[in-house]
mmCIF file of C-alpha atoms in Angstrom:
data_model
loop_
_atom_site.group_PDB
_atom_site.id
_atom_site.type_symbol
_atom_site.label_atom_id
_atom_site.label_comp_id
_atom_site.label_asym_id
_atom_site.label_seq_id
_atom_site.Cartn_x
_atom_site.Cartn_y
_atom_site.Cartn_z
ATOM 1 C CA UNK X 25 -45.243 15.442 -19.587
ATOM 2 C CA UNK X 26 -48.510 13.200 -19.215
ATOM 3 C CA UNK X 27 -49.037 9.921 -18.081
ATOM 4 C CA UNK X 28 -50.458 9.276 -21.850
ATOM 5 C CA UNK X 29 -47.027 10.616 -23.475
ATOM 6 C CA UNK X 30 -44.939 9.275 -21.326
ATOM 7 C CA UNK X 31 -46.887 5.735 -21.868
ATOM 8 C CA UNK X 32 -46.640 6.267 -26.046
ATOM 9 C CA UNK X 33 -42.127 7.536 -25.239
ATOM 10 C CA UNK X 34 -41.768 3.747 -23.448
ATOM 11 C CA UNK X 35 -43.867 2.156 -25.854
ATOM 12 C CA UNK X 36 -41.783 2.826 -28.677
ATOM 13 C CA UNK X 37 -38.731 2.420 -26.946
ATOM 14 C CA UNK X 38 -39.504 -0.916 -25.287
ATOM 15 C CA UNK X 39 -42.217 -2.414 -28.243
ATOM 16 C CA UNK X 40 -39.401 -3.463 -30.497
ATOM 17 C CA UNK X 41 -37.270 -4.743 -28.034
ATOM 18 C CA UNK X 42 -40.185 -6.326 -26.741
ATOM 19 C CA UNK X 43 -41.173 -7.537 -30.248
ATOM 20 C CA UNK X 44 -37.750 -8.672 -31.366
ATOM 21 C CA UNK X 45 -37.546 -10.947 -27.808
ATOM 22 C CA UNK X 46 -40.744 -12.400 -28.360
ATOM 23 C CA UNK X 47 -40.084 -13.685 -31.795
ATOM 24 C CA UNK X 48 -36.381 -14.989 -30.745
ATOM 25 C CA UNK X 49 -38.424 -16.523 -28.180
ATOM 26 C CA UNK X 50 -40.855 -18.220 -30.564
ATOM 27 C CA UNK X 51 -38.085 -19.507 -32.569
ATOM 28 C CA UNK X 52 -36.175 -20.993 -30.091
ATOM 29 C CA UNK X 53 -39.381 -22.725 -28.742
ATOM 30 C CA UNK X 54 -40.141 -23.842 -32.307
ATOM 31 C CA UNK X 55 -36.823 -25.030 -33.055
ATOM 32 C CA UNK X 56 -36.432 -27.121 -29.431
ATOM 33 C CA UNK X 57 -40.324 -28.728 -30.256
ATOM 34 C CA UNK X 58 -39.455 -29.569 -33.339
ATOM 35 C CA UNK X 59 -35.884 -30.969 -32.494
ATOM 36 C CA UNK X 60 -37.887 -33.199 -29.701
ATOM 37 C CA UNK X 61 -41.047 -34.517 -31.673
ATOM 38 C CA UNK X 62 -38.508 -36.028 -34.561
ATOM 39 C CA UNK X 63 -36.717 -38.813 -34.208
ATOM 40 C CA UNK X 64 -36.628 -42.603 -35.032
ATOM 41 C CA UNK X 65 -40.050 -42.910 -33.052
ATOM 42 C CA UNK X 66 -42.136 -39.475 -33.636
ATOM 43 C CA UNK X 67 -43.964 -37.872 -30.818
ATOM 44 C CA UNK X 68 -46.519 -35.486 -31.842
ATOM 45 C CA UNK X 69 -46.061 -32.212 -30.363
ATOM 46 C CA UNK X 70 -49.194 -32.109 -27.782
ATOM 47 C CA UNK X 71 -48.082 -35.568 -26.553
ATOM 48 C CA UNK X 72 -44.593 -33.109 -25.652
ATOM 49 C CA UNK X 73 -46.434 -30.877 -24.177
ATOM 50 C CA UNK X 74 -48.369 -32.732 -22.029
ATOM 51 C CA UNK X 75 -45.156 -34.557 -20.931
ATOM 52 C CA UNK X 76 -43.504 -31.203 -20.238
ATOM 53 C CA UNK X 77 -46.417 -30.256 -18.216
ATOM 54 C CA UNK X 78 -47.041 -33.300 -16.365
ATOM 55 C CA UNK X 79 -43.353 -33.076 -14.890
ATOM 56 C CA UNK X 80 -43.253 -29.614 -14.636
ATOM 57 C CA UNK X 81 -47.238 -29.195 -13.194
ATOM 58 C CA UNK X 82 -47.589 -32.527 -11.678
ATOM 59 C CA UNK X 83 -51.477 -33.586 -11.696
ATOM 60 C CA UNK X 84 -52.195 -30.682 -14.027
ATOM 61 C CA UNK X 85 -52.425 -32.751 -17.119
ATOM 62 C CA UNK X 86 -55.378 -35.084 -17.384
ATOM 63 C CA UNK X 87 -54.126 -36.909 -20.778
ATOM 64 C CA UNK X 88 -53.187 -40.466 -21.160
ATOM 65 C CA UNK X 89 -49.222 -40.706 -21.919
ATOM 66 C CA UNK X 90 -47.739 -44.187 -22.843
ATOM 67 C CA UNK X 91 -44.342 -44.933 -20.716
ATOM 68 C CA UNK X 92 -42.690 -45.382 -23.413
ATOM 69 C CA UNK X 93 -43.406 -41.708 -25.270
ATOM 70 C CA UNK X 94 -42.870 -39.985 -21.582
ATOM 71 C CA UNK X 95 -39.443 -41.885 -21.088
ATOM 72 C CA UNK X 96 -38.450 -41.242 -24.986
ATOM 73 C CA UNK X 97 -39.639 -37.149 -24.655
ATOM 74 C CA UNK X 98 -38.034 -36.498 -21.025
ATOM 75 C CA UNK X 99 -34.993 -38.723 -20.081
ATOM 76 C CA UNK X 100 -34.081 -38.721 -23.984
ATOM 77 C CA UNK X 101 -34.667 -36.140 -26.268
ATOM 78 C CA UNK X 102 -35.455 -33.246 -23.945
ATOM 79 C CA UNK X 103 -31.962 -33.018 -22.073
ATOM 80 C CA UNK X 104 -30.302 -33.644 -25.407
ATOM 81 C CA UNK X 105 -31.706 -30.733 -27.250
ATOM 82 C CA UNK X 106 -31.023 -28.766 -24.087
ATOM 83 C CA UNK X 107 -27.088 -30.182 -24.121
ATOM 84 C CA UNK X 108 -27.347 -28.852 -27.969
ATOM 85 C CA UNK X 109 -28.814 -25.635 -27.089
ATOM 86 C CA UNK X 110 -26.026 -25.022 -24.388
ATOM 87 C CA UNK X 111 -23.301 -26.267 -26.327
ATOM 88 C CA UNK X 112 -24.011 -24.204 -29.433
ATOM 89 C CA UNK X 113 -24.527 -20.950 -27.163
ATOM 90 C CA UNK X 114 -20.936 -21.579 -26.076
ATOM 91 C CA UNK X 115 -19.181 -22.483 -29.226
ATOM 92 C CA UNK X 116 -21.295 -19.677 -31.022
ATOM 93 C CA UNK X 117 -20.316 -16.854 -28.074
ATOM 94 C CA UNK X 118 -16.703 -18.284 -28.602
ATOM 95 C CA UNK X 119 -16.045 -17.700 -31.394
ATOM 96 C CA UNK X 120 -17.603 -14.371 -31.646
ATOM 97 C CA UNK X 121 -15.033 -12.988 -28.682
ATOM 98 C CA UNK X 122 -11.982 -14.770 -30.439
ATOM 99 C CA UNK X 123 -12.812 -13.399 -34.395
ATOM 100 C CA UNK X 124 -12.900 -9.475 -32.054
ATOM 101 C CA UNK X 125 -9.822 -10.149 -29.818
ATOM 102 C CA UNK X 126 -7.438 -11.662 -32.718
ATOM 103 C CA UNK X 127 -9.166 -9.737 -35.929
ATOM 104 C CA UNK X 128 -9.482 -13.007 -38.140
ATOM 105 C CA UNK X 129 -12.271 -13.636 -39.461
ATOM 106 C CA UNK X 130 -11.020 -17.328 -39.178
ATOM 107 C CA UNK X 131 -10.596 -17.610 -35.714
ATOM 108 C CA UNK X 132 -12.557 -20.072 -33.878
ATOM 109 C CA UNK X 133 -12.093 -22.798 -30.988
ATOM 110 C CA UNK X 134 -11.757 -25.761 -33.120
ATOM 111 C CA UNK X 135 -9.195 -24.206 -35.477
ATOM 112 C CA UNK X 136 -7.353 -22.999 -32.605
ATOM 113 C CA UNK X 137 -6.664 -25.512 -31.283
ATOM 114 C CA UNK X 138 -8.415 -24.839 -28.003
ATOM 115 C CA UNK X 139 -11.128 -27.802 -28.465
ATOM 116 C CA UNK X 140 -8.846 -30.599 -29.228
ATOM 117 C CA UNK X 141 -6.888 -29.490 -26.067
ATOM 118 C CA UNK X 142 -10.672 -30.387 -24.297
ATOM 119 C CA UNK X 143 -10.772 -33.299 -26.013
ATOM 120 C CA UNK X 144 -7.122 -34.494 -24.958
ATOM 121 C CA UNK X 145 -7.758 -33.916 -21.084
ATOM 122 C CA UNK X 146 -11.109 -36.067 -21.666
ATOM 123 C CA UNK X 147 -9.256 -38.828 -23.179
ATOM 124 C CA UNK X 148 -6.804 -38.908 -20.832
ATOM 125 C CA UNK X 149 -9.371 -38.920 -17.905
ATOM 126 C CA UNK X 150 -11.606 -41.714 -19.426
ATOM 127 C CA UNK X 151 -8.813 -43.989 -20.660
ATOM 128 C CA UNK X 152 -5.682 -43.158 -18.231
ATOM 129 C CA UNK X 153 -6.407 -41.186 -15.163
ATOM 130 C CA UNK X 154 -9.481 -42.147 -14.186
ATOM 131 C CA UNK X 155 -12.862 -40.586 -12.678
ATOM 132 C CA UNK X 156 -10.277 -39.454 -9.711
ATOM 133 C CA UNK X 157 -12.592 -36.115 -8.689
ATOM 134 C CA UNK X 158 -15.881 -38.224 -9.625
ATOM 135 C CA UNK X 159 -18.229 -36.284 -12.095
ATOM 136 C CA UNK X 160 -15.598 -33.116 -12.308
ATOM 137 C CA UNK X 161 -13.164 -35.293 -13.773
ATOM 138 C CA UNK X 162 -14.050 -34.941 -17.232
ATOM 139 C CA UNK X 163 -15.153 -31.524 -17.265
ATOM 140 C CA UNK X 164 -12.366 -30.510 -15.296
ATOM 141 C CA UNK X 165 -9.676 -32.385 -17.264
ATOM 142 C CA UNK X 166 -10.853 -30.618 -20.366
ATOM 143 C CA UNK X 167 -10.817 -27.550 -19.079
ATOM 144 C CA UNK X 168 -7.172 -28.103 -18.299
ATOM 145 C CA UNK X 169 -6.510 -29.076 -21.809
ATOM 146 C CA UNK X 170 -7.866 -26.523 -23.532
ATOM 147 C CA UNK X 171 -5.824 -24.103 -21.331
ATOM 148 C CA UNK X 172 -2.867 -25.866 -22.297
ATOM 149 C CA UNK X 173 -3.481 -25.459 -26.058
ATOM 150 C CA UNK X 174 -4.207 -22.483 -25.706
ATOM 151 C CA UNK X 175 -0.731 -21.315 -23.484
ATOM 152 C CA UNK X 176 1.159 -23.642 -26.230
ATOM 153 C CA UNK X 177 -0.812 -21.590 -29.257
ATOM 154 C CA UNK X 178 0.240 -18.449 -27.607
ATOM 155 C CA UNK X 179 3.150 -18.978 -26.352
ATOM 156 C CA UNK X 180 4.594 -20.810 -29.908
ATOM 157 C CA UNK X 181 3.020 -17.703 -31.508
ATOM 158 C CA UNK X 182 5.147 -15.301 -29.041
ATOM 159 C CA UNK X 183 8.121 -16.960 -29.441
ATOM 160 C CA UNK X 184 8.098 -17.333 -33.580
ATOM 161 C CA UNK X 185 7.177 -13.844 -33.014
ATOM 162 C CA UNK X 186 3.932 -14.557 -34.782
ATOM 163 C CA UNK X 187 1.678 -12.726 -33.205
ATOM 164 C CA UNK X 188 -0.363 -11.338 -36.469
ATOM 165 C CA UNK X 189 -4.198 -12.331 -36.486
ATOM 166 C CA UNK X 190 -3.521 -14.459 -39.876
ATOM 167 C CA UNK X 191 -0.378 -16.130 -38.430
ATOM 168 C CA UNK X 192 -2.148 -16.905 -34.744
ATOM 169 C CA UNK X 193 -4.733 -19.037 -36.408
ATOM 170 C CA UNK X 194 -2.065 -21.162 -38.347
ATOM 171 C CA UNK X 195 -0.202 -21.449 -35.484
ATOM 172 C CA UNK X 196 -3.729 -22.648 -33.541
ATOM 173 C CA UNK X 197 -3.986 -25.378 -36.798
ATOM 174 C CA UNK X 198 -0.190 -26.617 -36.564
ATOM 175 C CA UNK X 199 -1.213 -27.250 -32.318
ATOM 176 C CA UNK X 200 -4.036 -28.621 -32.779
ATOM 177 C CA UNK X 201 -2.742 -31.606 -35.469
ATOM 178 C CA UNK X 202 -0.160 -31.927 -32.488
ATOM 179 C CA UNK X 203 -2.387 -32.491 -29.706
ATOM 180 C CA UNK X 204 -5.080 -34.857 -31.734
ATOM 181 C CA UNK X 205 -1.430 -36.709 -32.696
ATOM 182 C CA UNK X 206 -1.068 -37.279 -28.714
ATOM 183 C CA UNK X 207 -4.458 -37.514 -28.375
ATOM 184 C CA UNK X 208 -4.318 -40.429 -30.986
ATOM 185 C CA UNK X 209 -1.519 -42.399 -28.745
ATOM 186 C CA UNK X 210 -3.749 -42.093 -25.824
ATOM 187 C CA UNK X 211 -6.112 -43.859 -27.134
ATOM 188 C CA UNK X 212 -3.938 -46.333 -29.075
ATOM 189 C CA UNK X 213 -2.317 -47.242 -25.454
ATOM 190 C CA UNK X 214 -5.345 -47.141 -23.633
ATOM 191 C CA UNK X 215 -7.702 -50.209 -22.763
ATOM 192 C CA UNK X 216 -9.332 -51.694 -26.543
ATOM 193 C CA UNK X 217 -12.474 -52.445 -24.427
ATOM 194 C CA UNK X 218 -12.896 -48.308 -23.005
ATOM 195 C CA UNK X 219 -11.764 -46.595 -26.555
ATOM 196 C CA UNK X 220 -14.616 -47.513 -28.202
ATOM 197 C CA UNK X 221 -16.322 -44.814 -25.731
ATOM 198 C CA UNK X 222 -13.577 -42.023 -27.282
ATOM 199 C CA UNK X 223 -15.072 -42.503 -30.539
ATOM 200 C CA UNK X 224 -18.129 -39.881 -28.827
ATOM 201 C CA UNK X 225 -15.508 -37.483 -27.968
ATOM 202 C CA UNK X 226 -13.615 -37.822 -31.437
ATOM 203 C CA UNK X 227 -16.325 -37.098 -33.409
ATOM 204 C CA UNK X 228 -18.966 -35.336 -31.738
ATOM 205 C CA UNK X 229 -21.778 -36.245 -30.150
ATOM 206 C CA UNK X 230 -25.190 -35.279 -27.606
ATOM 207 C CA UNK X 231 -25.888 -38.912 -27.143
ATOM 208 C CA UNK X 232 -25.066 -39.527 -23.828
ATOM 209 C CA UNK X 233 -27.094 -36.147 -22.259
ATOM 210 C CA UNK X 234 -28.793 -36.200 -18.864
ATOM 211 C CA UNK X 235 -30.186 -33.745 -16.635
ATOM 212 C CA UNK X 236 -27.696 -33.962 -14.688
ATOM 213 C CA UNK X 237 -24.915 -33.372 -17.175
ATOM 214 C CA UNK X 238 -26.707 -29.879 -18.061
ATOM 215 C CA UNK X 239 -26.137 -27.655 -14.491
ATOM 216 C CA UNK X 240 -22.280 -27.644 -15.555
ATOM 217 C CA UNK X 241 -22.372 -26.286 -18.809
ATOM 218 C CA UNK X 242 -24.991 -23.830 -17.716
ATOM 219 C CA UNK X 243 -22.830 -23.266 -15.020
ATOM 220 C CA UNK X 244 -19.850 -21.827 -17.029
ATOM 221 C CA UNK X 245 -21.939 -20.353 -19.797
ATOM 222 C CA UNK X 246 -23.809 -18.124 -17.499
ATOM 223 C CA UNK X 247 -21.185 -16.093 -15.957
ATOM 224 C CA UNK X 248 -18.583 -16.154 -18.521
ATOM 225 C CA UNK X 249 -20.905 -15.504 -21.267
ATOM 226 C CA UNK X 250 -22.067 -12.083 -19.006
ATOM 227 C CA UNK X 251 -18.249 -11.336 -18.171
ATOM 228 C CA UNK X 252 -18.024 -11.468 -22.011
ATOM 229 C CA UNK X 253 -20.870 -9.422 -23.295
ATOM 230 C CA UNK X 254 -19.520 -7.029 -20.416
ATOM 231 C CA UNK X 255 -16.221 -6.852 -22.142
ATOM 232 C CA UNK X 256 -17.848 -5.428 -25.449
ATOM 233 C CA UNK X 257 -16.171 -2.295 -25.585
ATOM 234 C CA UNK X 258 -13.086 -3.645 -25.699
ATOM 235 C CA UNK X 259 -13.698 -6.318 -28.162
ATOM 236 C CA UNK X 260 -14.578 -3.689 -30.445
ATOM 237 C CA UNK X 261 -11.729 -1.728 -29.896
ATOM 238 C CA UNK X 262 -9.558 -4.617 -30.219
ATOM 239 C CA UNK X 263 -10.965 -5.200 -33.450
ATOM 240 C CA UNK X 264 -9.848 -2.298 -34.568
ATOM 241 C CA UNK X 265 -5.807 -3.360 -33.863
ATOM 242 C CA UNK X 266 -4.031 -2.747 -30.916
ATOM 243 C CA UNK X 267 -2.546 0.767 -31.357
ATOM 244 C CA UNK X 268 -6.284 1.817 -31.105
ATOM 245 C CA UNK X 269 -7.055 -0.344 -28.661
ATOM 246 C CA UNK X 270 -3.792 0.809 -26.386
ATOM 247 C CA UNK X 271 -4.238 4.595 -26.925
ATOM 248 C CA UNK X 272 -8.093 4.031 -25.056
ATOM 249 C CA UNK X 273 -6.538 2.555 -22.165
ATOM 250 C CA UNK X 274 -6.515 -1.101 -23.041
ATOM 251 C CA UNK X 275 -4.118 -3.380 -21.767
ATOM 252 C CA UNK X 276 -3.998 -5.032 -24.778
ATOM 253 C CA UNK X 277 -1.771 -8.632 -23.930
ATOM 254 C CA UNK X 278 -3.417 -8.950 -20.477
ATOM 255 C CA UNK X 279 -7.032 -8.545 -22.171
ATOM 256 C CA UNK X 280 -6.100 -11.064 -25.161
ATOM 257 C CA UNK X 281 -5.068 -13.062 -22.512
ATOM 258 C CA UNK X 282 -8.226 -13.012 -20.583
ATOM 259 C CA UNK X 283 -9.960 -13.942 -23.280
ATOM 260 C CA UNK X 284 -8.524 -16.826 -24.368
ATOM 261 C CA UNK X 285 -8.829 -18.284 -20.546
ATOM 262 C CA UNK X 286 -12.690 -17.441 -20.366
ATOM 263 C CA UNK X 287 -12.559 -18.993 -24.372
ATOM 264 C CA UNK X 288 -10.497 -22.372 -22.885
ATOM 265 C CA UNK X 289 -13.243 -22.613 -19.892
ATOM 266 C CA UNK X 290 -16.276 -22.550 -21.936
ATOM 267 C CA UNK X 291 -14.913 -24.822 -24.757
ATOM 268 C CA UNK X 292 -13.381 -27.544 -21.830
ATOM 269 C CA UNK X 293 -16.373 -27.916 -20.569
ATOM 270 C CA UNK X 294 -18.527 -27.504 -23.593
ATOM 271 C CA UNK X 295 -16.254 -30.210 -25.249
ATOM 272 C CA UNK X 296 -16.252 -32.451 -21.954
ATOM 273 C CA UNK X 297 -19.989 -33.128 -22.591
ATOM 274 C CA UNK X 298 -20.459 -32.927 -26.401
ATOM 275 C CA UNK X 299 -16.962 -34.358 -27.983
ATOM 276 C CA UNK X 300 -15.350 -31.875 -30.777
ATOM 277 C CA UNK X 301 -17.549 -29.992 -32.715
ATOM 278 C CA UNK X 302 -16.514 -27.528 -35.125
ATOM 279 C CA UNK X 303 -17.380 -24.563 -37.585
ATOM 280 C CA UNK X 304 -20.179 -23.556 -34.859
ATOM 281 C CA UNK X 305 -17.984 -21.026 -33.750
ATOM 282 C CA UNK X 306 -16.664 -19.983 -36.870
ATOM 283 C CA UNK X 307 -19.956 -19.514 -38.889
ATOM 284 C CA UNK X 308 -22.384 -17.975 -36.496
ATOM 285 C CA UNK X 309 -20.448 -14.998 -35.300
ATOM 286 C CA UNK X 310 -20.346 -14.440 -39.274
ATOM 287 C CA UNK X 311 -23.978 -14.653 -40.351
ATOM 288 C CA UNK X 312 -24.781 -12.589 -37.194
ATOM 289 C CA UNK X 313 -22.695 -9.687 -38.079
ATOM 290 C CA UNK X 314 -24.227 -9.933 -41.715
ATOM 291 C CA UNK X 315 -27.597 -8.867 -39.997
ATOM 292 C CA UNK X 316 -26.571 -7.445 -37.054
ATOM 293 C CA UNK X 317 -23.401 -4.996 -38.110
ATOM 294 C CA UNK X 318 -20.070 -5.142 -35.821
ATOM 295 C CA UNK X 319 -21.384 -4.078 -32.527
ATOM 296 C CA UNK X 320 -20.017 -6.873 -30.169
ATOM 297 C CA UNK X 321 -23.024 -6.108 -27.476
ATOM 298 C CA UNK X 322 -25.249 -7.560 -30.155
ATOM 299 C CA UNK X 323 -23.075 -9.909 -32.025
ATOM 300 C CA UNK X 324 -22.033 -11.728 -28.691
ATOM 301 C CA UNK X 325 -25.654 -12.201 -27.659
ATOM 302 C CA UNK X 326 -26.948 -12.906 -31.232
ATOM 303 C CA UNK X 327 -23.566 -15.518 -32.033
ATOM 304 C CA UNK X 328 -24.669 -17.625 -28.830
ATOM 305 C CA UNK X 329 -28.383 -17.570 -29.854
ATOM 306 C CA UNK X 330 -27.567 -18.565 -33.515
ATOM 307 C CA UNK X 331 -25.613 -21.151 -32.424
ATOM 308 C CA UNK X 332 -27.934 -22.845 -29.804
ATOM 309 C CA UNK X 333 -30.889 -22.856 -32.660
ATOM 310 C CA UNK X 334 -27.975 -24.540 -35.410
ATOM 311 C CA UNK X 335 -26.507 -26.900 -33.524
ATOM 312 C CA UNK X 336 -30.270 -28.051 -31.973
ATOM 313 C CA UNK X 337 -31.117 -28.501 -35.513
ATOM 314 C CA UNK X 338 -28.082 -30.315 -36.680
ATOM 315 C CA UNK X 339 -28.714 -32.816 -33.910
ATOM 316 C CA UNK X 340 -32.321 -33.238 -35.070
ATOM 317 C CA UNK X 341 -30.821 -33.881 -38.692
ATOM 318 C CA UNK X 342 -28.140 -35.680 -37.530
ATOM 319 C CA UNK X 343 -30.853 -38.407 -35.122
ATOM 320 C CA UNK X 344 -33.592 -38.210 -38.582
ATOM 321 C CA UNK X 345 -31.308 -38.549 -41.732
ATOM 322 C CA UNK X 346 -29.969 -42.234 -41.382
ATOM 323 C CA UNK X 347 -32.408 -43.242 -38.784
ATOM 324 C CA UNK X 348 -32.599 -45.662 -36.493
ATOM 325 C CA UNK X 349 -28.796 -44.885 -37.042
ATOM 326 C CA UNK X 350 -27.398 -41.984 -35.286
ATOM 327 C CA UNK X 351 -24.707 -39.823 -36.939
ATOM 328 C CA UNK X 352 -22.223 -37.981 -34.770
ATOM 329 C CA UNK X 353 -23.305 -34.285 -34.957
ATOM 330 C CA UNK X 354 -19.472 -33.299 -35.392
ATOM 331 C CA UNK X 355 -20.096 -34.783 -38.959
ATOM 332 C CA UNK X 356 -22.776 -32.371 -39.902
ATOM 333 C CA UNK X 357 -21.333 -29.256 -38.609
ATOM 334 C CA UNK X 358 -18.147 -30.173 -40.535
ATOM 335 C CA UNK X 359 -19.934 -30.264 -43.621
ATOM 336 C CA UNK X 360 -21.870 -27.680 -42.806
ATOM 337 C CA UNK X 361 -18.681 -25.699 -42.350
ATOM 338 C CA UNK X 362 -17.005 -27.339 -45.358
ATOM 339 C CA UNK X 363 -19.872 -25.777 -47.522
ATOM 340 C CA UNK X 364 -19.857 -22.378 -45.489
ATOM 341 C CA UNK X 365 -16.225 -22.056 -46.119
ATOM 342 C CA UNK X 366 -16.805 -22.577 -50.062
ATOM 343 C CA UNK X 367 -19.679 -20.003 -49.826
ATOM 344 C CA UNK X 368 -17.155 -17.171 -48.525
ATOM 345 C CA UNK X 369 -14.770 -17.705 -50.947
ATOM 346 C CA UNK X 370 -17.315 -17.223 -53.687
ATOM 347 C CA UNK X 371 -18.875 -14.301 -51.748
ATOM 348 C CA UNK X 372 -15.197 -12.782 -51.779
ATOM 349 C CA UNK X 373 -14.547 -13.026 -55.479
#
């Protein structure tokens, strides 16, 4: 074979792949401009740039920047649509491993259960514990109640012997009223001056990003997503019911298991730093597998980039639609999900 052949073989192999990155690439960079130049004060796009630049290149920039733009584009906006972007990957890559491992079409972190559980052990650290391991309290707290909504989903499930995929997801609903029930008491015998701060957690929110809020989220997305997209094989086989997934060698409880931890880990912490936002999970891993087909190497991948580019531009919407107010982005994803469920139904008759 010749250098030239060889050169045309990797060329087609690699240009799409090459082609298809470059314009997820463009998109993402499109949607993250766009999300920081609007906002109650717009900032046209070269100003970003140049702000971007200036931080990242210091000295390399020659253009006058007010303050006020530079403090608005890089302590504000910038680690906010970065929260979203993270946040989304998670919820998105979530729910995409869940819908596989329990065959429901239905099945997502909010519905069960598994992000109110977050949202319990952050109430509890904020309003009753308090900051007792410093900045891991939160995060960690959530973690731990996600994990515990998601032993008492299972483990209700198990012993009601209701273990089918439609049953499991009612099961996640009927927890998850009980835990936001609790979680409601918490807050109702918790200081009147600190609740007000809940509120964020209650109904969703990226107001409160920093920098360096967004090295933890990153931290747990990172690996777990990878351990994840590792585990496609066995999603897919698991999607198929467990008498397939058995007769290849599966240890099908252990497995299910195992990915409802890695699910509670990335949805604590997610939910530790954004409050509870819903529907991100469930619609993504949907409109994914409408263009991408079934395959679970490309629907967990494509789920966590569909959700970082949605739930950046529902927190654009949600800072622009009532501004200089700022709705909580939990509002717009549910009615985004409200409107997504109506659209299946229709789609199904």
């Amino acid at each position: 074979m010749t250098e030239t052949t060889a050169a045309r073989l990797i060329g087609r192999r690699l240009g799409p792949k090459l082609g298809l990155g470059g314009a997820l690439a463009a998109i993402m960079l499109f949607t993250v401009g766009f999300a920081v130049c609007l906002g109650t004060v717009p900032v046209p796009p070269m100003t970003v740039l140049a702000v971007v630049l200036d931080h990242l290149l210091p000295g390399m920039i020659d253009r006058d920047i007010s303050v006020g733009q530079a403090s608005i584009v890089w302590q504000i906006r910038l680690p906010r649509v970065i929260l979203a972007g993270l946040v989304g990957a998670g919820l998105g890559l979530v729910g995409a491993a869940l819908q596989s491992v329990t065959r429901n079409p239905l099945a997502d972190p909010h519905l069960l259960g598994i992000s109110s559980g977050g949202a319990f052990g952050a109430i509890a650290a904020l309003l009753h514990t308090g900051m007792f391991l410093g900045a891991l309290t939160v995060p960690l707290m959530a973690f731990a109640g996600a994990l515990m909504a998601t032993a008492l989903v299972l483990g209700v499930a198990r012993m009601s012997r209701a273990c089918s995929a439609d049953r499991l997801v009612l099961t996640g609903v009927a927890v998850s009223f009980v835990i936001m029930a609790l979680a409601n008491i918490l807050i109702f015998l918790g200081d009147p001056r600190a609740t007000h701060t809940v509120v964020f957690w209650m109904l969703g929110g990226l107001g409160l990003a920093q920098w360096s809020h967004l090295p933890w989220p990153l931290a747990v997305l990172l690996p777990c997503g990878f351990w994840l997209w590792s585990r496609s094989g066995s999603l897919n086989a698991m999607s198929l019911g467990d008498e397939t997934a058995s007769s290849l060698g599966i240890e099908v409880e252990r497995f299910r298991l195992s990915i409802f931890v890695a699910a509670a880990l990335i949805t604590g912490v997610m939910v530790a730093f954004s409050g509870l936002i819903g529907f991100v999970g469930l619609m993504m891993p949907h409109l994914v597998r409408l263009v991408l087909g079934g395959d679970n190497s490309r629907v967990l991948p494509g789920s966590a980039f569909a959700g970082a580019v949605f739930l950046i531009a529902a927190d654009a919407l949600a800072r622009f639609a009532l501004a200089p107010e700022d709705i909580p982005v939990g509002v717009v994803t549910g009615l985004c999900g409200g409107l997504f469920f109506i659209w299946m139904m229709s789609r199904k008759a």
